[in-house]
XYZ file of C-alpha atoms in Angstrom:
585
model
C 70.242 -26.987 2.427
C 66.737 -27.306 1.803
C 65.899 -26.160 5.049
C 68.080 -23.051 5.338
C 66.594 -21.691 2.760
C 63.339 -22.319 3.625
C 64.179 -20.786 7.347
C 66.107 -17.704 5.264
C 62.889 -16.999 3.550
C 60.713 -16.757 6.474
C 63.292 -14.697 8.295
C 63.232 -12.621 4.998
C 59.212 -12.642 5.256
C 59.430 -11.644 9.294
C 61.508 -8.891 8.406
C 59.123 -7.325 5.472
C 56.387 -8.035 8.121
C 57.698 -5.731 10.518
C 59.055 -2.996 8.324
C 55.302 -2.908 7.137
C 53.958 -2.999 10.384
C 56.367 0.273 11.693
C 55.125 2.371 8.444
C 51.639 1.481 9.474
C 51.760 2.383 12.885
C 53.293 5.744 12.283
C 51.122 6.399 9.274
C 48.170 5.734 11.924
C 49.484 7.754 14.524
C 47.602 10.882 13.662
C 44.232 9.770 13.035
C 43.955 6.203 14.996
C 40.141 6.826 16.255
C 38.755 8.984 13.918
C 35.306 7.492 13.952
C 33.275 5.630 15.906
C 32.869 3.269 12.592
C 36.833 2.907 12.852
C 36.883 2.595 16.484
C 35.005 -0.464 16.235
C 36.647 -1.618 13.801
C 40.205 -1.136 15.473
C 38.567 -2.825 18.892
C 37.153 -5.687 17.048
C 40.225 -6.421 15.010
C 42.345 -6.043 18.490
C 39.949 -8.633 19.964
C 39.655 -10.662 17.518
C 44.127 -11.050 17.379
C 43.956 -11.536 20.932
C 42.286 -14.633 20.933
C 43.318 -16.054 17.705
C 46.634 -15.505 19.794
C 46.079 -16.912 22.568
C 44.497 -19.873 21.295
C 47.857 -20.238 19.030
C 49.743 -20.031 22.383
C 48.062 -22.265 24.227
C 48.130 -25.175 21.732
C 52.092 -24.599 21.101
C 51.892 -24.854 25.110
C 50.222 -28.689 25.191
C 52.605 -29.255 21.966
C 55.588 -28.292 23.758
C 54.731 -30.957 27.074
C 54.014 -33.445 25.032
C 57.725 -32.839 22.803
C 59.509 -32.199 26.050
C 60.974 -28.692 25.403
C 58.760 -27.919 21.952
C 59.630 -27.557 18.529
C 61.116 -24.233 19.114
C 63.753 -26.346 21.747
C 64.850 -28.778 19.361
C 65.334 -26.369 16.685
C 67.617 -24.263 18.780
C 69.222 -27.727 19.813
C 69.557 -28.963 16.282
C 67.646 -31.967 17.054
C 64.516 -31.310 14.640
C 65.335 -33.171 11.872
C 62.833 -33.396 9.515
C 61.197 -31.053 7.245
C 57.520 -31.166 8.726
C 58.449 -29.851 12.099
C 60.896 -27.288 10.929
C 57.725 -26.138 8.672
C 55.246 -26.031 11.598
C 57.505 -24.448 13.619
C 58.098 -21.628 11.225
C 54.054 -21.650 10.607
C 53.472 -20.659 13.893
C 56.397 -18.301 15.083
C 55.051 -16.733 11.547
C 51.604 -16.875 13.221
C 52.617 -14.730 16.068
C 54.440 -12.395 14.157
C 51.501 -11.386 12.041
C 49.485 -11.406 14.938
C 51.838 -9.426 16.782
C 51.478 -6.876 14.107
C 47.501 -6.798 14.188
C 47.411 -6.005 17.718
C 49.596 -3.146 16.842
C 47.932 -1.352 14.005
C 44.554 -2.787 14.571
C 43.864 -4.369 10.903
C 45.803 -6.717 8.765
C 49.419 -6.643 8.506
C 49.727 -8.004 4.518
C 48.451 -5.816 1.482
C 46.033 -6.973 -1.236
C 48.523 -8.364 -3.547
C 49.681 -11.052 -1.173
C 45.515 -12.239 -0.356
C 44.813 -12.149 -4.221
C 48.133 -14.845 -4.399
C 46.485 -16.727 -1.480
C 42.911 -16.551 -3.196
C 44.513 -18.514 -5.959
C 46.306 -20.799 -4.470
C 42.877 -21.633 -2.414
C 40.958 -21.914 -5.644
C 43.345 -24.314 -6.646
C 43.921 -26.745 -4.125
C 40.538 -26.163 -2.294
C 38.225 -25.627 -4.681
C 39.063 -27.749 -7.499
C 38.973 -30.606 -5.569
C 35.514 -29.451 -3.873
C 33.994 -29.385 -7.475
C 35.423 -32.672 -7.953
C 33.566 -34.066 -5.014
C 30.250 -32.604 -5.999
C 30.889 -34.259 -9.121
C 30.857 -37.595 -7.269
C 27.531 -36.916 -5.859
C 25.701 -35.758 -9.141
C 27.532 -38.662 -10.493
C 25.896 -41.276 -8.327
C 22.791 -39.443 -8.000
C 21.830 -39.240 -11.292
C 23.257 -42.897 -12.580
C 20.045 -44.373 -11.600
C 17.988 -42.253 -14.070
C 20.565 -43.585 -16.669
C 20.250 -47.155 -15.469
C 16.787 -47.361 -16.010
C 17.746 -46.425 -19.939
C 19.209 -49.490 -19.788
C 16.283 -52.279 -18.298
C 17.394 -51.655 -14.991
C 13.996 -52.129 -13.719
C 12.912 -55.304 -15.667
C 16.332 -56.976 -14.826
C 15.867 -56.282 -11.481
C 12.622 -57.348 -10.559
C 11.259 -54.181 -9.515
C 7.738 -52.630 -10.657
C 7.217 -48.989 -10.882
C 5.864 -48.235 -8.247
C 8.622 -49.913 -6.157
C 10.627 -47.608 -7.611
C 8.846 -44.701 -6.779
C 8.897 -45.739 -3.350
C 12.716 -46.614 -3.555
C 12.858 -43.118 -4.487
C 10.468 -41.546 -1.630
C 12.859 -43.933 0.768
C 15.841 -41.646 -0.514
C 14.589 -38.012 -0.044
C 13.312 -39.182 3.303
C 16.357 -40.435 4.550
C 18.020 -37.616 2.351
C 16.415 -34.596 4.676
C 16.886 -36.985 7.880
C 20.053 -37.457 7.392
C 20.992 -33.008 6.900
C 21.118 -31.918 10.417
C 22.609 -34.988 12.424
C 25.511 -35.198 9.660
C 26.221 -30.983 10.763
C 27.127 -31.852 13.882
C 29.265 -34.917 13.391
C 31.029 -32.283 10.516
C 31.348 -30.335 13.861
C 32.881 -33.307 15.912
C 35.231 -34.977 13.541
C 36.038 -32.317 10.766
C 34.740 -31.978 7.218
C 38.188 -33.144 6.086
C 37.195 -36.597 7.822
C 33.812 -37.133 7.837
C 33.012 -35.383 4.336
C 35.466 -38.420 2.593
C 33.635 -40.914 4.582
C 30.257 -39.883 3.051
C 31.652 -40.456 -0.499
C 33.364 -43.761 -0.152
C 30.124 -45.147 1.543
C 27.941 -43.604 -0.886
C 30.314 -45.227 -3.571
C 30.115 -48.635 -1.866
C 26.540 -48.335 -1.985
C 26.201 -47.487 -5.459
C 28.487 -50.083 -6.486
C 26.602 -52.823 -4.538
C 23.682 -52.045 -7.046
C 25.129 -54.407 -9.372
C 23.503 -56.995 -7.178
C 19.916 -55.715 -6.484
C 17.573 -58.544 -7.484
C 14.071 -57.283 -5.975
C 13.181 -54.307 -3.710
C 15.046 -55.438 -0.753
C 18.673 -54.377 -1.651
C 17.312 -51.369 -3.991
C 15.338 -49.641 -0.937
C 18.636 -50.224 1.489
C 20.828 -48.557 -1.112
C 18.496 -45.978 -1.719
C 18.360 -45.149 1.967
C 22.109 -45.562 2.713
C 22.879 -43.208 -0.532
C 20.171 -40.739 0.572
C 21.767 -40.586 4.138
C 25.357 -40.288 2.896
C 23.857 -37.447 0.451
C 21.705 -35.340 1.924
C 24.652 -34.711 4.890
C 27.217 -33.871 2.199
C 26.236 -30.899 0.553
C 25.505 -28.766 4.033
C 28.752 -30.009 4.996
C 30.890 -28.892 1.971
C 29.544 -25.491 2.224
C 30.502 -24.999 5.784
C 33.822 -26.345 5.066
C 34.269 -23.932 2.091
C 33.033 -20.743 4.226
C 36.049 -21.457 6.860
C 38.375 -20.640 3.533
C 37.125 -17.874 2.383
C 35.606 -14.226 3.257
C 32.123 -13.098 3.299
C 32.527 -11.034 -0.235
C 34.488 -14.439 -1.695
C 31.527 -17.244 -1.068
C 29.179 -16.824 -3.663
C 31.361 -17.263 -6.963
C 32.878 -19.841 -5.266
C 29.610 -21.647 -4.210
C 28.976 -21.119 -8.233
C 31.509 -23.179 -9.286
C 30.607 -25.997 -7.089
C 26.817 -25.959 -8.093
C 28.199 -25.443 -12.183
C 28.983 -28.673 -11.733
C 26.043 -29.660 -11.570
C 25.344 -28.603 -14.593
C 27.885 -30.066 -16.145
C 28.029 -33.447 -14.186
C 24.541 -33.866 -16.289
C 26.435 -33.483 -19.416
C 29.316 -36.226 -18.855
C 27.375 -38.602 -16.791
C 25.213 -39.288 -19.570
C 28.036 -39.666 -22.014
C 30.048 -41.712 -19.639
C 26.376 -44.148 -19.201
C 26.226 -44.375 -22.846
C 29.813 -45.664 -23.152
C 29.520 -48.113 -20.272
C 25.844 -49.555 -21.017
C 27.474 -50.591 -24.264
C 30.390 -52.516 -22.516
C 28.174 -55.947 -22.706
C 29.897 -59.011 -21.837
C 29.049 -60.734 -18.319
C 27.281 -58.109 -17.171
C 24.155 -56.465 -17.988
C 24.586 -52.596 -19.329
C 23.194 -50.948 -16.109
C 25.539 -53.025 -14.091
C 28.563 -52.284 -15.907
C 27.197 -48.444 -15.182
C 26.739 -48.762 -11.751
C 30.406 -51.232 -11.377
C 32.591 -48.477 -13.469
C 30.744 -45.138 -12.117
C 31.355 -46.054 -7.875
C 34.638 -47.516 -8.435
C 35.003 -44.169 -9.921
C 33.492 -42.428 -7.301
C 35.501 -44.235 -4.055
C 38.928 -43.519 -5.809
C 37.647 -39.838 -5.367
C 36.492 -40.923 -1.613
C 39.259 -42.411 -0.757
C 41.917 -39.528 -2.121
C 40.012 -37.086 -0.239
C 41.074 -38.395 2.842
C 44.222 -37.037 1.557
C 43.787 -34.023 -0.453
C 41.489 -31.825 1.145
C 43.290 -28.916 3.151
C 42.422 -28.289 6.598
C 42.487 -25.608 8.669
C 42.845 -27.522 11.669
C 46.249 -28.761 10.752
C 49.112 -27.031 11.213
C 50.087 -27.820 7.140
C 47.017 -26.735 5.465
C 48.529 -27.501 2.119
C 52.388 -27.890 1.300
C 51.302 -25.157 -1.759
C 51.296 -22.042 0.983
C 54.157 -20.629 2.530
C 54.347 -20.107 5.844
C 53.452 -16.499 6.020
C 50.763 -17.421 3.458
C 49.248 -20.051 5.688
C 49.922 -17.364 8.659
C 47.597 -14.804 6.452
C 45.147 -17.551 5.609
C 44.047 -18.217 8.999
C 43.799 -14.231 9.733
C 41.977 -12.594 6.916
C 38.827 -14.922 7.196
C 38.567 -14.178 11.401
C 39.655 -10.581 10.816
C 36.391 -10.504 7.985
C 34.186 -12.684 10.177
C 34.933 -13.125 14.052
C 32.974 -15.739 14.187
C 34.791 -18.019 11.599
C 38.236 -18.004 13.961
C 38.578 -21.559 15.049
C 35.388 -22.553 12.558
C 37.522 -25.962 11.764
C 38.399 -27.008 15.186
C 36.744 -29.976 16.667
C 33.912 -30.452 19.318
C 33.481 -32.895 22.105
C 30.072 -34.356 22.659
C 28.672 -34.361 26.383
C 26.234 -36.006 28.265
C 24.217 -32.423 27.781
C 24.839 -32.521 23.800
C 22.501 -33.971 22.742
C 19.570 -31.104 24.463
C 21.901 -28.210 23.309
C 21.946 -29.268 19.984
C 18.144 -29.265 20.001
C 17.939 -25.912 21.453
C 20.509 -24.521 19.217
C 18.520 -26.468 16.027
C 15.370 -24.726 17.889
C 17.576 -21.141 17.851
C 18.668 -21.729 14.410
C 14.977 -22.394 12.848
C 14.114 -19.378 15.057
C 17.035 -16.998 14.197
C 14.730 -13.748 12.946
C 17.575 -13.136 10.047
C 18.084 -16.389 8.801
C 14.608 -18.102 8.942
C 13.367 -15.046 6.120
C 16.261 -16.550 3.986
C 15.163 -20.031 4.497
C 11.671 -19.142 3.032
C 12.853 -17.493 0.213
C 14.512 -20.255 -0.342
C 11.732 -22.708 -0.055
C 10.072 -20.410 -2.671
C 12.365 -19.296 -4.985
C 13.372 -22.359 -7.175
C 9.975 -24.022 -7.584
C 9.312 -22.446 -10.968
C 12.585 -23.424 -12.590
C 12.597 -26.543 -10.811
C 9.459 -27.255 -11.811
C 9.910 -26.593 -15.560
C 13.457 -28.911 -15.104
C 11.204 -31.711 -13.809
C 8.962 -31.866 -17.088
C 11.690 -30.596 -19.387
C 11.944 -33.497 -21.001
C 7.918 -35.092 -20.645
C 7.075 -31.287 -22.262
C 9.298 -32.110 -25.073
C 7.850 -35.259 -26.213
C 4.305 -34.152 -25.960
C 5.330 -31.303 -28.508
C 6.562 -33.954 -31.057
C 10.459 -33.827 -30.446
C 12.028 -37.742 -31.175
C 14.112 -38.885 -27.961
C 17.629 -37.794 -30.131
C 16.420 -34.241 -30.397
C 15.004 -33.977 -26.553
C 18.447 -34.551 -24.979
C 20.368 -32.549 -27.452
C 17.699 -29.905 -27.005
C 18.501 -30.096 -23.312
C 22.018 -28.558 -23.707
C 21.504 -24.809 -24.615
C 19.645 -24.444 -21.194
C 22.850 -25.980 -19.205
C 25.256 -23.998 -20.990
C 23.351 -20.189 -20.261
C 22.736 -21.247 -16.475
C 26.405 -22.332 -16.323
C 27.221 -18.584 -17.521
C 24.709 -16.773 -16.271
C 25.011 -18.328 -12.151
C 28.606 -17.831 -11.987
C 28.362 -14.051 -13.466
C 25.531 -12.911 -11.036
C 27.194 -14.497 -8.087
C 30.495 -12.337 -9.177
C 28.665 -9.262 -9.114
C 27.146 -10.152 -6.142
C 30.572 -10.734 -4.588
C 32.060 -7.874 -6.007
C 29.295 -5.021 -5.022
C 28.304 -6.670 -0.891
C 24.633 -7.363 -2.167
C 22.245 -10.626 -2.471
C 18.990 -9.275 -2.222
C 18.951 -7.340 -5.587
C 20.670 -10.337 -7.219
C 17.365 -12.687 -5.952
C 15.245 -10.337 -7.529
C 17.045 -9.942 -10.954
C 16.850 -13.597 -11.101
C 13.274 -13.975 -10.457
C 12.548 -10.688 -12.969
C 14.587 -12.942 -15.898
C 12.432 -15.781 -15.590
C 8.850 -14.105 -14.874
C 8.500 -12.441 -18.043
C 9.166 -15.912 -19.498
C 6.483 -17.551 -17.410
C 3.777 -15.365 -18.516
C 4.715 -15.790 -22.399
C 4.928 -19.331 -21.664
C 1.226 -18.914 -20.281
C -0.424 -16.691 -22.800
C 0.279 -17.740 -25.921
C -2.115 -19.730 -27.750
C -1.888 -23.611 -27.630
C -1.551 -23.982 -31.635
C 2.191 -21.614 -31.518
C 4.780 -22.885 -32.621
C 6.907 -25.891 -30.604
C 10.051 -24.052 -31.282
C 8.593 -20.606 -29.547
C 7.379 -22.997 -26.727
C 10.775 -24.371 -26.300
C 12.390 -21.044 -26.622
C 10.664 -19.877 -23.419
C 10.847 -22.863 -21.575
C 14.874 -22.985 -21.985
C 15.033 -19.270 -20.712
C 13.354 -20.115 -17.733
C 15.572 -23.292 -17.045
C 18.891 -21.154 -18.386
C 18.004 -17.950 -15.374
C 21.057 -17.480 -13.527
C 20.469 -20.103 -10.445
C 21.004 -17.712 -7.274
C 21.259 -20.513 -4.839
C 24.961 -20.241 -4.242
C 24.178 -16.318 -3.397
C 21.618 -17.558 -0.537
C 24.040 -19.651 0.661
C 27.120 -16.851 1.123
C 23.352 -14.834 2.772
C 23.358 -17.509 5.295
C 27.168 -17.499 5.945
C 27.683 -13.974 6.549
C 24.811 -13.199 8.785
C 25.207 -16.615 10.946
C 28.078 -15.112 13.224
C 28.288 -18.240 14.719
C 29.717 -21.576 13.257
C 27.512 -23.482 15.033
C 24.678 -21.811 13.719
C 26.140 -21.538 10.620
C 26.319 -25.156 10.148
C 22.770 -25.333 10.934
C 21.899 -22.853 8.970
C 23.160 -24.531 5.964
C 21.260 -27.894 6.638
C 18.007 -26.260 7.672
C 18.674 -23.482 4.022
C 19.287 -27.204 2.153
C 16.191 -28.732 4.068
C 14.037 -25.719 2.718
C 15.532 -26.164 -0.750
C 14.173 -29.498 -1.047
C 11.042 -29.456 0.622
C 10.390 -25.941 -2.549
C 12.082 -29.417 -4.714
C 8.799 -31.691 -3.463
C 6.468 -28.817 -3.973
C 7.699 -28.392 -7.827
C 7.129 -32.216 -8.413
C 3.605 -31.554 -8.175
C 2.442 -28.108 -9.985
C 2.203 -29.828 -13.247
C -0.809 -32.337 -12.768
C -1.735 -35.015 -15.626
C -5.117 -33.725 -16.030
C -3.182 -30.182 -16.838
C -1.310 -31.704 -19.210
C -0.062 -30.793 -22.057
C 0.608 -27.146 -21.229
C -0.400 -26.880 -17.805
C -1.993 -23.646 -17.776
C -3.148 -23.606 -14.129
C 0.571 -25.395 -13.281
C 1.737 -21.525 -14.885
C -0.773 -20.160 -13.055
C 0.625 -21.210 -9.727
C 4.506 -20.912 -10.837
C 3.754 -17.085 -11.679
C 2.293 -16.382 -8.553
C 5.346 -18.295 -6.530
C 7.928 -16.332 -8.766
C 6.103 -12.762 -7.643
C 5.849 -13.662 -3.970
C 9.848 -14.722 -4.311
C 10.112 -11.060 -5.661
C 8.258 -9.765 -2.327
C 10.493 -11.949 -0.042
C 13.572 -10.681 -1.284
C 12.426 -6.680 -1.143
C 11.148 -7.509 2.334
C 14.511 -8.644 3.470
C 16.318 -5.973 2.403
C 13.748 -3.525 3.958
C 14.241 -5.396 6.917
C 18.084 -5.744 7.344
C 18.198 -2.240 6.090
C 16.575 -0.872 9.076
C 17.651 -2.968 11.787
C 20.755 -2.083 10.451
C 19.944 1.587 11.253
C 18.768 0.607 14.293
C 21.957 -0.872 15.824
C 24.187 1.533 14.241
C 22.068 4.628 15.975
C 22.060 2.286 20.001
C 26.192 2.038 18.580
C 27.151 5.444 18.569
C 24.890 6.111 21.792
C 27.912 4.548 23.954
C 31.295 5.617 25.130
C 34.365 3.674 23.894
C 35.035 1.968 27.197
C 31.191 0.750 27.162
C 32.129 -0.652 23.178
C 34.912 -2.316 24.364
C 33.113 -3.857 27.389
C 29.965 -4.661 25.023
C 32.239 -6.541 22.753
C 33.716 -8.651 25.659
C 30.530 -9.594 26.997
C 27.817 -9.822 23.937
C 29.816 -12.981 22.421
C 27.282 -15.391 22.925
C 24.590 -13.003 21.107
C 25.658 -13.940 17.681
C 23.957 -12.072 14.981
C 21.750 -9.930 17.455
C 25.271 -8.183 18.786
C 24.437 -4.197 18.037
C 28.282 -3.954 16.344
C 27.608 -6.858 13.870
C 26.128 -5.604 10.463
C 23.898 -7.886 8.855
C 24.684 -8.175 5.001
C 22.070 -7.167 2.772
């Protein structure tokens, strides 16, 4: 009975479908190619049906030999039985029907209502569950900061500056480990090599229970840093095959929130757990509770995550929801239409992979984003680094300092996720990068010019402004997706963005010098300077895209139709540089 229904409904939704698709067709009749804007449009939305189509066909083709007769077959026959295959069946026939409908009318068959009820059912079984595997990395990331709270270092046998090095070890392997980890995303699928990361990053932490001596601590530190440093690239490619260009950024805001607020419970949960006592010292308890923690997450997201690359992304959608799901995001970005699917390595892999890492560094209209980004974040990051040394020097008891630490974490929490909404909302990242930099220069110079005797409360004041600036990184990120028109490249991109993020990271750990010390005038010097320039970089993008933009559109409306149609065909492998692509400003 169950499945009658179910096959009622998507008869029901079929139906709707085509109504819907008639009134569009006639209400297009009259003014089909208006524009050469439109025409392009309608040609690249054709295209783009066709070989979402085909590619739909053709896998339902080596489905059907290996089933003997397909699903369709047994369904007629009455020998599907079970509810899976009567679901994937209906997924795709649903598939071609919407399909079927683009080629007809030349843009999406489904209305805004329906993608707004899709949007929410991705935010929550996709991204909850992607916030709750960045919380697993900021978890085991920062539990060695809390550990050392807690002796770790004495217990262990280490000496400081074995732990500096245990800590170098890590960020090495950390940005090592960015780009190879892309293209095994690329070969096995985020939804199976992402889980992997976590439950060996979990083992790892949880083997830290036994570290007596540098041995163990620097082999943990490199496996974690490896396991890490592929993960985060990796979740935002995965994310950009769910959602549109104009989508990304609030959603790469949530996931980076948590970083925020991963701070915030990991150091309650390490005070709880360094007070277990009992067999076990307190940082051992923290590092035994916290990654069996963290591989229960691992291990469920083997299960949980969605994939596009199945024919059930998630038993949540219907299946003229999971139908419109796979559409809208090709139909927004062409280049994002079989994003998920797998890759087979060659004898010749591994020199194309260098030449496309070579391409990607190289790309003309990512690389200016990867510099911004190697600029931008140095000033807050830099003031995060010392937040806490800063606070001590100006007489605040070790109580106050992490209470004190709160206010910031709760205005960048508010602050990111608003600008990246706007940013979403209106098409534009460049102004956003600016605001962002204009909010904390102001507080830089004040921080700068007023005299060393003020008062530790204005001091603070500034310094949590700077640290509570909306954080545009998730905005850079959506820059990246939109303008890589490749998923290849845009899962370089990401690692190569990340790579320049942390090398701007290694840059901020050494502004503030100790003979600078205690308010680091040249250090403000230096981060003033690096927050104008970020100003510059941003402008000078825009300026940039603007015109090439200009540029492309002006060659665009120089040919015929036919020629369109033929340049489209033939300018795939061009990528961002095709003249009908717009980059996004």
């Amino acid at each position: 009975m169950r499945d009658d229904n179910y096959s009622e409904k998507t008869d029901e939704s079929a139906t709707l479908l085509y109504q819907s698709t008639s009134n569009n067709i006639l209400a297009d009749s009259s003014d089909s190619s208006s524009s050469s804007s439109s025409s392009s449009s309608d040609i690249s939305g054709k295209k783009i049906a066709a070989e979402i189509y085909q590619h739909e066909v053709e896998e339902d083709s080596l489905v059907d030999e290996k089933r003997g007769g397909g699903t369709y077959g047994a369904l007629e026959n009455g020998d599907a039985s079970s509810f899976i295959e009567n679901t994937e069946a209906a997924q795709r026939e649903e598939i071609e029907r919407l399909l079927a409908a683009g080629l007809a009318v030349g843009r999406p068959a489904w209305d805004e209502q329906e993608e707004e009820v899709i949007r929410r059912k991705l935010d929550y079984r996709v991204m909850i569950w992607a916030c709750v595997m960045f919380f697993s990395l900021q978890l085991v990331r920062n539990n060695i900061t809390n550990a050392i709270s807690a002796d770790f270092l004495i217990d262990a046998g280490l000496a400081q500056n074995e732990y500096n090095l245990g800590q170098t070890v890590f960020l090495i392997f950390f940005l090592l480990w960015e780009i190879p980890s892309q293209a095994l995303v690329r070969r096995f699928g985020a939804d199976i090599w992402l889980p992997i990361l976590m439950t060996l990053w979990s083992i790892m932490s949880t083997l830290q229970i036994f570290i007596r001596g540098p041995g163990l601590f620097l082999f943990t530190r490199a496996v974690i840093g490896s396991c890490e440093g592929g993960f985060v690239p990796g979740l935002t490619f995965y994310l950009s095959s769910f959602y549109k260009a104009n989508e990304l950024s609030m959603r790469y805001s949530w996931v980076w929130s948590t970083q925020s607020g991963t701070n915030v419970i990991g150091a309650l949960l390490a005070s709880g757990f360094i007070q277990i006592g009992g067999s076990l010292r307190g940082w051992q308890w923290l590092f035994l509770l916290e990654g069996i923690l963290c591989t229960c997450i691992g291990i469920s997201s083997f299960f949980v995550m969605p994939s596009l690359r199945k024919k059930v992304v998630a038993r949540v959608f219907t299946p003229r929801e999971t139908a419109i799901l796979r559409v809208r995001v090709a139909h927004d970005d062409p280049s994002k239409k079989n994003q998920q699917d797998t890759i087979r390595f060659k004898r010749e892999s591994l020199v194309d992979g260098v030449k496309l890492l070579y391409e990607t560094v190289t790309d003309k209209y990512l690389f200016p984003i990867f510099i911004l980004g190697f600029v931008a974040f140095v000033p807050s990051q830099t003031a995060n680094y010392y937040l806490t040394i800063m606070l001590r020097q100006l007489g605040f008891t070790q109580t106050a300092t992490n209470l004190l630490t709160i206010p910031y974490a709760i205005i960048n929490i508010s602050m990111t996720i608003w600008f990246s909404r706007l940013s979403d909302r209106y098409g534009v990242r460049w102004l956003f990068a600016v605001l962002s930099a204009l909010w904390v220069l102001p507080n830089l110079i004040l921080i700068e010019v007023i005299p060393d005797f003020s008062s530790r409360w204005l001091r603070y004041t500034f310094i949590t402004l700077i640290l509570g600036y909306p954080y545009y990184h998730p905005i850079l990120i959506s820059w990246i997706s939109a303008n890589a028109n490749n998923p290849s490249r845009r899962s370089l991109g990401f690692a190569v963005y990340n790579i320049a993020v942390q090398a701007g990271n290694i840059l901020a750990a050494n502004v503030y010098r100790e003979d600078d010390a205690p308010f680091y005038h040249r250090g403000n010097g230096v981060l003033i300077a690096l927050n104008l320039l970020s100003i510059i970089i941003a402008v000078a993008i825009w300026r940039y895209f603007t015109y090439e933009n200009k540029r492309r559109e002006r060659l665009w409306e120089m040919l015929t139709e036919v020629e369109r149609e033929e340049y489209i065909a033939a300018s795939g492998e061009l990528g961002n540089q095709q003249l009908h692509f717009k980059l996004k400003v």
